[in-house]
CSV table of C-alpha atoms and ligand atoms in Angstrom, one decimal:
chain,number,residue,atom,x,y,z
A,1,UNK,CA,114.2,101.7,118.7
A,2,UNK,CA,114.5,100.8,122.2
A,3,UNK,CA,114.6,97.0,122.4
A,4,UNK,CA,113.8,96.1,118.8
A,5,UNK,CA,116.3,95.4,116.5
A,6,UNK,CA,116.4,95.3,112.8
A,7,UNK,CA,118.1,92.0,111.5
A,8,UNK,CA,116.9,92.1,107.7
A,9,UNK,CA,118.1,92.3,104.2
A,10,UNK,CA,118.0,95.6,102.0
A,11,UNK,CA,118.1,94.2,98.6
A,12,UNK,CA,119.0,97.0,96.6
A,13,UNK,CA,119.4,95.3,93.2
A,14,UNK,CA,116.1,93.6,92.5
A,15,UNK,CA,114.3,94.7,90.0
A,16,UNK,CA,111.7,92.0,89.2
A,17,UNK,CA,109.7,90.8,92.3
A,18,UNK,CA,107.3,88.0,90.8
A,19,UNK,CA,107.0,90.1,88.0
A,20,UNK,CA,106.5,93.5,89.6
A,21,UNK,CA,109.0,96.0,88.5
A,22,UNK,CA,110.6,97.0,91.4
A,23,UNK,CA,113.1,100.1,90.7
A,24,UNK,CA,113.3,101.8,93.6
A,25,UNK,CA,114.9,98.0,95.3
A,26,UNK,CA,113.0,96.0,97.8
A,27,UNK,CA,114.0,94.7,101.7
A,28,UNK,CA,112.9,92.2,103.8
A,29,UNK,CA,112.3,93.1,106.9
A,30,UNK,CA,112.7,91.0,110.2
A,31,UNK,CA,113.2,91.7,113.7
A,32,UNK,CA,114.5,90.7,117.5
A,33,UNK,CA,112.4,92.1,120.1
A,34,UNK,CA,114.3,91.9,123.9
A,35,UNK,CA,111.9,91.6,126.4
A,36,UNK,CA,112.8,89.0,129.6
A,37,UNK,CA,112.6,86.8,127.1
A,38,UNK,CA,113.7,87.3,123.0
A,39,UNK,CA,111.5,87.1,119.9
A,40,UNK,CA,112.5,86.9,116.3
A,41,UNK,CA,109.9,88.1,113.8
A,42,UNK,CA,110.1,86.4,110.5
A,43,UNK,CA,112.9,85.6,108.2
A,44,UNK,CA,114.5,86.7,105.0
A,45,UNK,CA,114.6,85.5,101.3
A,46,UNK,CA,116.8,82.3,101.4
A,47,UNK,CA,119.7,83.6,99.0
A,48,UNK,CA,120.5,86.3,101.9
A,49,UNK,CA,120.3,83.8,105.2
A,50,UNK,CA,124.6,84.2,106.0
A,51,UNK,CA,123.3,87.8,105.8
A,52,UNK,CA,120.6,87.3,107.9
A,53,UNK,CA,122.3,85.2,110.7
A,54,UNK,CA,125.7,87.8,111.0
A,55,UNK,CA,122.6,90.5,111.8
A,56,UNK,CA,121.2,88.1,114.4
A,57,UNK,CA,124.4,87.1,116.1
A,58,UNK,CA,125.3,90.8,116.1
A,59,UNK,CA,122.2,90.9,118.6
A,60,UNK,CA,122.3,88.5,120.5
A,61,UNK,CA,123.6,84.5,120.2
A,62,UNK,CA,121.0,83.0,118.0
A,63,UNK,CA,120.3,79.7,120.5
A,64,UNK,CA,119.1,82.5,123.1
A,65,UNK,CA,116.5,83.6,121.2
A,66,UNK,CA,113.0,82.3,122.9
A,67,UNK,CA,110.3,82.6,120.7
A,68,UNK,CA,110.2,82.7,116.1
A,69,UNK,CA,107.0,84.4,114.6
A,70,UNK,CA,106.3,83.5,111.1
A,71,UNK,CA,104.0,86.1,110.5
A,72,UNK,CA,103.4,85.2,107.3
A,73,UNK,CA,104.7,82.2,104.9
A,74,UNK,CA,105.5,83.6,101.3
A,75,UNK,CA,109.0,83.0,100.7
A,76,UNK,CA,110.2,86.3,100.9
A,77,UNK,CA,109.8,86.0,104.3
A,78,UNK,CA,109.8,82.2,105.2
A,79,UNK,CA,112.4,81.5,102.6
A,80,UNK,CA,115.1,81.4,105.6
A,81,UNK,CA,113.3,79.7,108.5
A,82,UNK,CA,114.4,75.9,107.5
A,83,UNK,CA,118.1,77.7,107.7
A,84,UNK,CA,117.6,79.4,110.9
A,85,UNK,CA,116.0,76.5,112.7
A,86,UNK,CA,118.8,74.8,113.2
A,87,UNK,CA,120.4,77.8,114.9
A,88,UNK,CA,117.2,78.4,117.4
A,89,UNK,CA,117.1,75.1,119.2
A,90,UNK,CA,115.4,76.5,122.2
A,91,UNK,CA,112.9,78.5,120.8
A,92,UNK,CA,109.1,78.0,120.5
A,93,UNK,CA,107.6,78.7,117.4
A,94,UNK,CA,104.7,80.0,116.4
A,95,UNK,CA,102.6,81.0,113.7
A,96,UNK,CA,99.0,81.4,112.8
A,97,UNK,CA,96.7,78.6,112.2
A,98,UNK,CA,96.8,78.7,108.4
A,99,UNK,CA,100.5,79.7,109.0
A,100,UNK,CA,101.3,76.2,110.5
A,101,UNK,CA,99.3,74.6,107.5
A,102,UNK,CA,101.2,76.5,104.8
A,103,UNK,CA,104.8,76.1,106.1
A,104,UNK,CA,103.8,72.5,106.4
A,105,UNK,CA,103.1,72.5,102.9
A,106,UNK,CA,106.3,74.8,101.5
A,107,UNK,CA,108.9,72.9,104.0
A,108,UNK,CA,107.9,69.1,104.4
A,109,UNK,CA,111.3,67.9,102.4
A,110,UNK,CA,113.8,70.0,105.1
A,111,UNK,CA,111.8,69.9,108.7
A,112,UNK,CA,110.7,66.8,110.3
A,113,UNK,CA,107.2,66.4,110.7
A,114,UNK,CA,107.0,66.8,114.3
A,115,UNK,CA,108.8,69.9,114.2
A,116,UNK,CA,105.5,71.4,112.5
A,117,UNK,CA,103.4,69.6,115.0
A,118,UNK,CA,105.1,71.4,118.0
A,119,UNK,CA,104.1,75.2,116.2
A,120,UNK,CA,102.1,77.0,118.4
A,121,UNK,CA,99.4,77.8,116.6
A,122,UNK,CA,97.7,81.1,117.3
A,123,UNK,CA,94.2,82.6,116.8
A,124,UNK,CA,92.8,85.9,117.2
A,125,UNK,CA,93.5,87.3,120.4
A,126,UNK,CA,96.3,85.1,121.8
A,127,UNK,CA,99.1,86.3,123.6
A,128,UNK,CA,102.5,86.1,124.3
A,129,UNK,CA,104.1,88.1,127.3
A,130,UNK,CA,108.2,88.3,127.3
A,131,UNK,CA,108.5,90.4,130.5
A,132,UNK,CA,109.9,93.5,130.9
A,133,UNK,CA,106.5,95.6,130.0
A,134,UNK,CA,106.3,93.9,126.9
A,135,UNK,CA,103.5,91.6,125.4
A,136,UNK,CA,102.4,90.4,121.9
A,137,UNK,CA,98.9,90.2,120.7
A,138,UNK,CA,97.8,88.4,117.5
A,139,UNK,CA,95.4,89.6,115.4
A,140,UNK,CA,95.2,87.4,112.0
A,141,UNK,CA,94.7,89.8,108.5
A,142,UNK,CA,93.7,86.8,106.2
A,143,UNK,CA,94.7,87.9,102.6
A,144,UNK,CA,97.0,90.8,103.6
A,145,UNK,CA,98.3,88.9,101.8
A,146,UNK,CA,97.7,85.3,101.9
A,147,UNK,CA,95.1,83.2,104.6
A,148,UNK,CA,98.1,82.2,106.7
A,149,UNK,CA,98.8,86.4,107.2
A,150,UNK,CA,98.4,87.7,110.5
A,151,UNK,CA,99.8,90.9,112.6
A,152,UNK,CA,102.1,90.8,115.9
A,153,UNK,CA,100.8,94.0,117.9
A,154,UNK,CA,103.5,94.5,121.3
A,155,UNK,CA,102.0,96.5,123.7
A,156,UNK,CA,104.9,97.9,125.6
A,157,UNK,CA,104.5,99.7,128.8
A,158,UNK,CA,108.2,100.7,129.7
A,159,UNK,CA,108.2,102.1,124.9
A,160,UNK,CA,106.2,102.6,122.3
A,161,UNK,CA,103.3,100.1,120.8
A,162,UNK,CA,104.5,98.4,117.7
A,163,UNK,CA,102.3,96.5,114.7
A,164,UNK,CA,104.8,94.1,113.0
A,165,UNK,CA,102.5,93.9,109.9
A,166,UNK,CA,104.4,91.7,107.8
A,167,UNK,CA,103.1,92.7,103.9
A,168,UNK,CA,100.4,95.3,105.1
A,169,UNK,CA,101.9,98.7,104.7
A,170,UNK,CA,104.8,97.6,103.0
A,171,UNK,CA,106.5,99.1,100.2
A,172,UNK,CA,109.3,97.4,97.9
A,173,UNK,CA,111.4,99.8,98.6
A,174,UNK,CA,115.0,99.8,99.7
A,175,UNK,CA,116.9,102.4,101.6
A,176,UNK,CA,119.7,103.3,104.4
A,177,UNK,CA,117.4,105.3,106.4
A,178,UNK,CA,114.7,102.6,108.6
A,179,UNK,CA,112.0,105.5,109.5
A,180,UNK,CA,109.1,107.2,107.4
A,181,UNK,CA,109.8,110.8,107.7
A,182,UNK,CA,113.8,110.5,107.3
A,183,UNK,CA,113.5,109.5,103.2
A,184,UNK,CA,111.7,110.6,100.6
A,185,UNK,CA,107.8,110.4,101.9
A,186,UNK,CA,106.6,111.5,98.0
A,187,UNK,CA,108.4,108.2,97.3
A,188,UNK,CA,107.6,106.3,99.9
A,189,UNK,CA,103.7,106.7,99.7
A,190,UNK,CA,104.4,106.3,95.6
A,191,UNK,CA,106.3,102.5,96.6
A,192,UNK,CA,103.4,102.1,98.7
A,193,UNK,CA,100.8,102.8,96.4
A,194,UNK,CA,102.1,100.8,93.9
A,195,UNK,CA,102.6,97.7,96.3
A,196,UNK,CA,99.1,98.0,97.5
A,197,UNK,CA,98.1,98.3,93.5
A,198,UNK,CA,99.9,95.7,92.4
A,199,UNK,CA,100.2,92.8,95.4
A,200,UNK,CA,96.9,93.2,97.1
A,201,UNK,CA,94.3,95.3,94.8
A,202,UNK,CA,91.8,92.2,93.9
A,203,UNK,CA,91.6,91.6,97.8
A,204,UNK,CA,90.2,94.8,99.0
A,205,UNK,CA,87.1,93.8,99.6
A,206,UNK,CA,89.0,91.5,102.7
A,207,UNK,CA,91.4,94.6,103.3
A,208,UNK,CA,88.1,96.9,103.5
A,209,UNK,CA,86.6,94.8,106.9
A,210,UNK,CA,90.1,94.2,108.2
A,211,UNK,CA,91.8,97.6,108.1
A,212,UNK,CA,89.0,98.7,110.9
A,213,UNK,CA,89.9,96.4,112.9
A,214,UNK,CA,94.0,97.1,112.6
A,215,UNK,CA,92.8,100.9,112.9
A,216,UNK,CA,91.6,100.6,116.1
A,217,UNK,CA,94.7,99.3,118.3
A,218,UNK,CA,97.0,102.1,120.0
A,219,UNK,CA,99.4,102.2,117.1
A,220,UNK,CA,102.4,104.3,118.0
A,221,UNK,CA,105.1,102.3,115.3
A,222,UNK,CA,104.3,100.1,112.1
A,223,UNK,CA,107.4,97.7,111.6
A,224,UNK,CA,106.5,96.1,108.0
A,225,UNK,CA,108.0,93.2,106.2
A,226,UNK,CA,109.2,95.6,103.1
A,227,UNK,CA,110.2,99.1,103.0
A,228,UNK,CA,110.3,101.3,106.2
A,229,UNK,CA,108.9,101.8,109.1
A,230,UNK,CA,106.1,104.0,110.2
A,231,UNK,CA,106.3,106.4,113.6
A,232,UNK,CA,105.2,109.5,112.0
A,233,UNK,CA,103.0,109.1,109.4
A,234,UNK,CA,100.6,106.0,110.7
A,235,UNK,CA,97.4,107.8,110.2
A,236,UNK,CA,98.1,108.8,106.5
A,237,UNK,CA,98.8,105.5,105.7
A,238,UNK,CA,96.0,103.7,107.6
A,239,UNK,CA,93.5,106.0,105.5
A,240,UNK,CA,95.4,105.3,101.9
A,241,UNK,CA,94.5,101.8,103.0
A,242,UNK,CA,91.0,102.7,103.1
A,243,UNK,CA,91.2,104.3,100.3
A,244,UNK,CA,92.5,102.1,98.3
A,245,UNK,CA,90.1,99.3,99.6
A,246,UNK,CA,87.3,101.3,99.3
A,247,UNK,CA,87.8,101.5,95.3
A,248,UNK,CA,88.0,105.7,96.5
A,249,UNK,CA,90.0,108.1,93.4
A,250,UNK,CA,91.0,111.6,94.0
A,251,UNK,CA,89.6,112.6,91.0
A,252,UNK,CA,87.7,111.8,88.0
A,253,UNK,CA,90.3,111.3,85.6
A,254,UNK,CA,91.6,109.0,82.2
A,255,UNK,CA,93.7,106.7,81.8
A,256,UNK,CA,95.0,105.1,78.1
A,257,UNK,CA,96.6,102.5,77.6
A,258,UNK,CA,97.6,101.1,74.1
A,259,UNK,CA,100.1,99.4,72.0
A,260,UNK,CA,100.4,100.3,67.9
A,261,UNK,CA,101.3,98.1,65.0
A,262,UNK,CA,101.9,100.4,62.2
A,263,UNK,CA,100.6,103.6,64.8
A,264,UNK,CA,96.7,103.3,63.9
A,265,UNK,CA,95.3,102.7,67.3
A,266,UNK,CA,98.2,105.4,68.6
A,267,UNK,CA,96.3,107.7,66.3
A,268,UNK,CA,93.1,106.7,68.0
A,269,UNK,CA,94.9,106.9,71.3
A,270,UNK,CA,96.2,110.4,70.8
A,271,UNK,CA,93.0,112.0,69.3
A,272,UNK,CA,91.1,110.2,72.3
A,273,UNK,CA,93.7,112.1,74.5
A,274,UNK,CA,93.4,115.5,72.7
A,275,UNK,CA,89.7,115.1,73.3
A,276,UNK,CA,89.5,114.4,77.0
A,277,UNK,CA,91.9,116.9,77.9
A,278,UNK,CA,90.2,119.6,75.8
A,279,UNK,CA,86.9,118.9,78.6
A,280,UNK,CA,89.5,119.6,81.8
A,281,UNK,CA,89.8,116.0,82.5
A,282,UNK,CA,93.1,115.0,83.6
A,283,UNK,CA,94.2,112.0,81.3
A,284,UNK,CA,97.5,110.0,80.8
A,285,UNK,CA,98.6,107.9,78.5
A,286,UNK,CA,100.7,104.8,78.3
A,287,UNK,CA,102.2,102.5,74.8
A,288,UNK,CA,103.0,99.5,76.5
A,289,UNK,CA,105.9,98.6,74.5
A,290,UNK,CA,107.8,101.6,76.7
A,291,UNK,CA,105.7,101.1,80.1
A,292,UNK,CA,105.5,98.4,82.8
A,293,UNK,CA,102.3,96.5,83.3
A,294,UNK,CA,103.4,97.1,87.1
A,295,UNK,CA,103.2,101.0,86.7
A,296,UNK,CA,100.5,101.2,84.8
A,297,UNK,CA,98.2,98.8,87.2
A,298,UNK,CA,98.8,101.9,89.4
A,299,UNK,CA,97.5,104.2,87.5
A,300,UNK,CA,94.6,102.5,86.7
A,301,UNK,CA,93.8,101.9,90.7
A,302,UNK,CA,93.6,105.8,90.3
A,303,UNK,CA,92.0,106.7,87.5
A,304,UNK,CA,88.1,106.4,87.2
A,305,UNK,CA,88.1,105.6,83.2
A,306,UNK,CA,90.3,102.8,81.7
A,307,UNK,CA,90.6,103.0,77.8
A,308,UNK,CA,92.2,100.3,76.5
A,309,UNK,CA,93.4,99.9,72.8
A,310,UNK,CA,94.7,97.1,70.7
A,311,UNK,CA,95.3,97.0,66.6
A,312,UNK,CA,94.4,93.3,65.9
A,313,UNK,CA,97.2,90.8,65.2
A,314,UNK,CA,96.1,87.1,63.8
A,315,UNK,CA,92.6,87.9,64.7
A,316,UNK,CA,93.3,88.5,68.8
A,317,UNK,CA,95.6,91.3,70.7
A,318,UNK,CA,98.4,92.8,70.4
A,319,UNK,CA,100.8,90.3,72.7
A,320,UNK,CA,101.6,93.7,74.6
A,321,UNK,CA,97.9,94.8,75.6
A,322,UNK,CA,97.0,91.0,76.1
A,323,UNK,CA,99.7,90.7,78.7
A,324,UNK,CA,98.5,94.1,80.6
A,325,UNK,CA,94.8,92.6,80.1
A,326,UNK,CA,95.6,89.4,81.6
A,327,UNK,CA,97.1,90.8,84.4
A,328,UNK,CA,94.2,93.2,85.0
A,329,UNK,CA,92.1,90.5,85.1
A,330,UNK,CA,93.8,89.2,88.1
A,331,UNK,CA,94.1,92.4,90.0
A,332,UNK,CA,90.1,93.8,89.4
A,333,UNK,CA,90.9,97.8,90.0
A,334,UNK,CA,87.7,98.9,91.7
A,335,UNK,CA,84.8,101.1,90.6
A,336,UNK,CA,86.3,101.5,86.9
A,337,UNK,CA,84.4,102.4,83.8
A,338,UNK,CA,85.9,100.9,80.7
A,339,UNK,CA,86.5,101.6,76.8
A,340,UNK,CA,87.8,99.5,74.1
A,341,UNK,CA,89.4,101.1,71.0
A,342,UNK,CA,91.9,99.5,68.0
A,343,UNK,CA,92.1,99.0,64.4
A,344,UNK,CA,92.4,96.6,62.0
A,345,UNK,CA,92.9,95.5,58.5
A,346,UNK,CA,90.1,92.6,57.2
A,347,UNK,CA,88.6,90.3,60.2
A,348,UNK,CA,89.4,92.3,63.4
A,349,UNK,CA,89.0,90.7,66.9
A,350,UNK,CA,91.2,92.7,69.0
A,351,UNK,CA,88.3,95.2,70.1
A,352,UNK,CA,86.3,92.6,71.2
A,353,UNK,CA,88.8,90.6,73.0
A,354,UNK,CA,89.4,93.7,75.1
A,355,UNK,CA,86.1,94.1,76.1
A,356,UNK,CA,85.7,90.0,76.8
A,357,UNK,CA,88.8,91.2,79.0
A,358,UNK,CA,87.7,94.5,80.6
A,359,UNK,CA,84.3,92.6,81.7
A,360,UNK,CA,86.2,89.8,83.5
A,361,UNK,CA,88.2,92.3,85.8
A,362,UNK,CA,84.7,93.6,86.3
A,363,UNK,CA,84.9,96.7,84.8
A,364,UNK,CA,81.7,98.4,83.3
A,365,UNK,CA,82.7,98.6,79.9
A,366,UNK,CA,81.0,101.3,77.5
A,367,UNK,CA,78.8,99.3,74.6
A,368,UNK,CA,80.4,101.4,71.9
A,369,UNK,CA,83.6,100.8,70.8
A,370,UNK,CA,86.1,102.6,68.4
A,371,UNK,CA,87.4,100.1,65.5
A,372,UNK,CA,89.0,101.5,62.8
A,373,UNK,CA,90.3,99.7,59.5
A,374,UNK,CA,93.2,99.9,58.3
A,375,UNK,CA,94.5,103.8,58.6
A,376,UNK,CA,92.5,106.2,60.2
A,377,UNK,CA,91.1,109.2,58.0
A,378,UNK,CA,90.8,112.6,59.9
A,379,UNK,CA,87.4,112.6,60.4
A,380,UNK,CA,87.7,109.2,61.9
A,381,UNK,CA,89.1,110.8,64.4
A,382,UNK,CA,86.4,112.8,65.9
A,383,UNK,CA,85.6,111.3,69.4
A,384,UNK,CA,83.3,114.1,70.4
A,385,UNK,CA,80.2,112.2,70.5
A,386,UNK,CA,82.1,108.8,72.1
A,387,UNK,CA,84.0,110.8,75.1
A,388,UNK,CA,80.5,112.5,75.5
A,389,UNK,CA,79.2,109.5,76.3
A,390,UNK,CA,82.1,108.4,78.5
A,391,UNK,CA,82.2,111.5,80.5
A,392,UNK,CA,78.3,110.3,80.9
A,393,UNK,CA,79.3,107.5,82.2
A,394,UNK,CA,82.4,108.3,84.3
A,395,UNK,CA,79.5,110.0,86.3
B,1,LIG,FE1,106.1,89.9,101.2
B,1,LIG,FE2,103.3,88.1,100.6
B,1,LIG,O1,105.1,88.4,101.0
């Protein structure tokens, strides 16, 4: 790209990011941008700064650099900034309001207190021109993904118009090749998805009112934080962002998800499966001893019935479906009907800790429920009457 520089870190081993599964690798994305003057755009995780700082110096020497935009605080992109201060001792820096708070309140043992007090703090609106055609305007995103979040758009009149988005459009997703259509774009919309599912699902209704807004500049290049960057598929991904806000599903379809004890409630799971997919309703099924909470968040954020089962261990959950519950909780998939099945052997209690748990996310949970004790007989296993109902309900 002319003029803009990529000087991040493609992390190709991790495989956990804050306990998101992250198999396809991860990177973390920052840039130089040469105008008259030069602007660096975010860090990268700390254990990668000597990384980091070769890229820069490949660029350009560091202490020319003019301007540092923290476009966002987590430490997957801030983690290096402490580091790289020393090495950037004429630039100014700036960040968004809640930007200058939060770095405040992550860095206040390694930066002098009046370093924080010279940020330039930015609000919607403000600019920043570095010559040559080129001139940044900052638009916050609150909660895409924290408050401090915000997007630099450069307008360039001598190139193309670039949104550095920090964590909006991102995908954990690491690769040799920097632009959309030269990798894998099945994949890439598949990391995406499953970022967008897993980091920033429970703050759609935000991401609803702000992805307008984003929509509307003269987009021609998205440079996210993670994953790669977007010349040629912009408008695809704008609308999976609506999408995905909006609580929108391709289809009406199932999704189960269970864990078994002694392979009751897989019984229940299977003969619930058989049943669905006998009416042409596309259903999948996951045991969540052999699946990853992280995966199947995203195929919940798809499906529009979650069925959830449990066999009932000292009177509460399986520790398996508890885990995926709790984590459910937190992430509130969108416009979801619900079911609770398991088994048990004398007091029970998993059945109705599910559906404590499937209301919380705010999911509309059926009233009936599918509890079975002990081993299921074969006509236990007739869920006509129950997925009758469900398919009722789906709508
Ligand atoms: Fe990639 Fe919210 O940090």
């Amino acid at each position: 790209m002319k003029d803009i520089y990529y000087v991040g870190y493609v992390d190709w081993e991790v495989r956990n990011f804050h306990g998101y599964s992250t198999n396809r690798g991860s990177s973390y994305n920052s840039y130089i941008v040469k105008g008259e003057k030069t602007v660096l755009i975010d860090t990268v995780k700390r254990p990668y700064f000597d990384y980091f700082l070769g890229n820069i110096k490949d660029v350009c020497d560091p202490s020319e650099i003019d301007y540092y935009i923290t476009n966002h605080v987590e430490m997957d992109h801030s983690g290096s900034f402490p580091l790289i201060l020393k090495y950037l001792p004429n630039a100014e820096l700036i960040a968004s309001k809640r930007g200058v708070e939060i770095l405040k309140a992550h860095f206040h043992e390694e930066i002098a207190e009046d370093i924080f007090n010279k940020i330039r703090a930015v609000e919607e609106g403000d600019t920043l021109d570095i010559g040559n055609g080129k001139k940044f305007t900052f638009v916050p995103i609150p909660m895409i993904h924290w408050p401090d979040s915000m997007v630099s758009f450069m307008t360039d009149e001598n190139g193309k118009n670039v949104l550095f988005s920090n964590d909006a459009f991102g995908q954990h997703y690491a690769t040799s090749k920097r632009w959309d259509d030269e990798n894998d774009l099945a994949e890439v919309f598949q990391e995406a998805e499953k970022y967008y599912a897993n980091i920033l699902l429970h703050l759609s209704g935000l991401i609803a009112k702000t992805i307008p807004k984003v929509g509307a500049l003269p987009i021609e290049i998205i440079c996210p934080s993670h994953g790669i960057c977007w010349r040629n598929h912009i408008p695809e991904i704008l609308e999976r962002y609506t999408k995905w806000s909006k609580g929108e599903i391709d289809e009406k379809s199932v999704l189960i998800v269970y864990d078994t004890m002694w392979e009751s409630t897989a019984k229940i799971a299977k003969a619930l499966t058989n049943e669905i997919k006998h009416r042409g309703i596309p259903v999948k099924r996951y045991r969540l001893t052999n699946a990853d909470y992280s995966d199947v968040i995203t195929e919940a954020m798809k499906a529009k019935a979650i069925l959830v089962g449990s066999p009932t261990l000292n009177n509460g959950l399986y520790p398996t479906v508890a885990e995926y519950l709790s984590y459910q909780k937190g992430l509130k998939p969108l416009n979801k009907v619900g079911l609770a099945f398991g088994s048990f052997g004398w007091g029970g209690g998993a059945v109705k800790e599910i559906v404590e748990l499937m209301n919380a996310a705010k999911i509309d949970v059926m009233e009936d429920t599918i509890e079975i004790k002990f081993v299921p007989r074969p006509e236990d296993l007739d869920f006509k009457e129950i997925v009758d109902k469900l398919i009722e309900k789906m709508g």
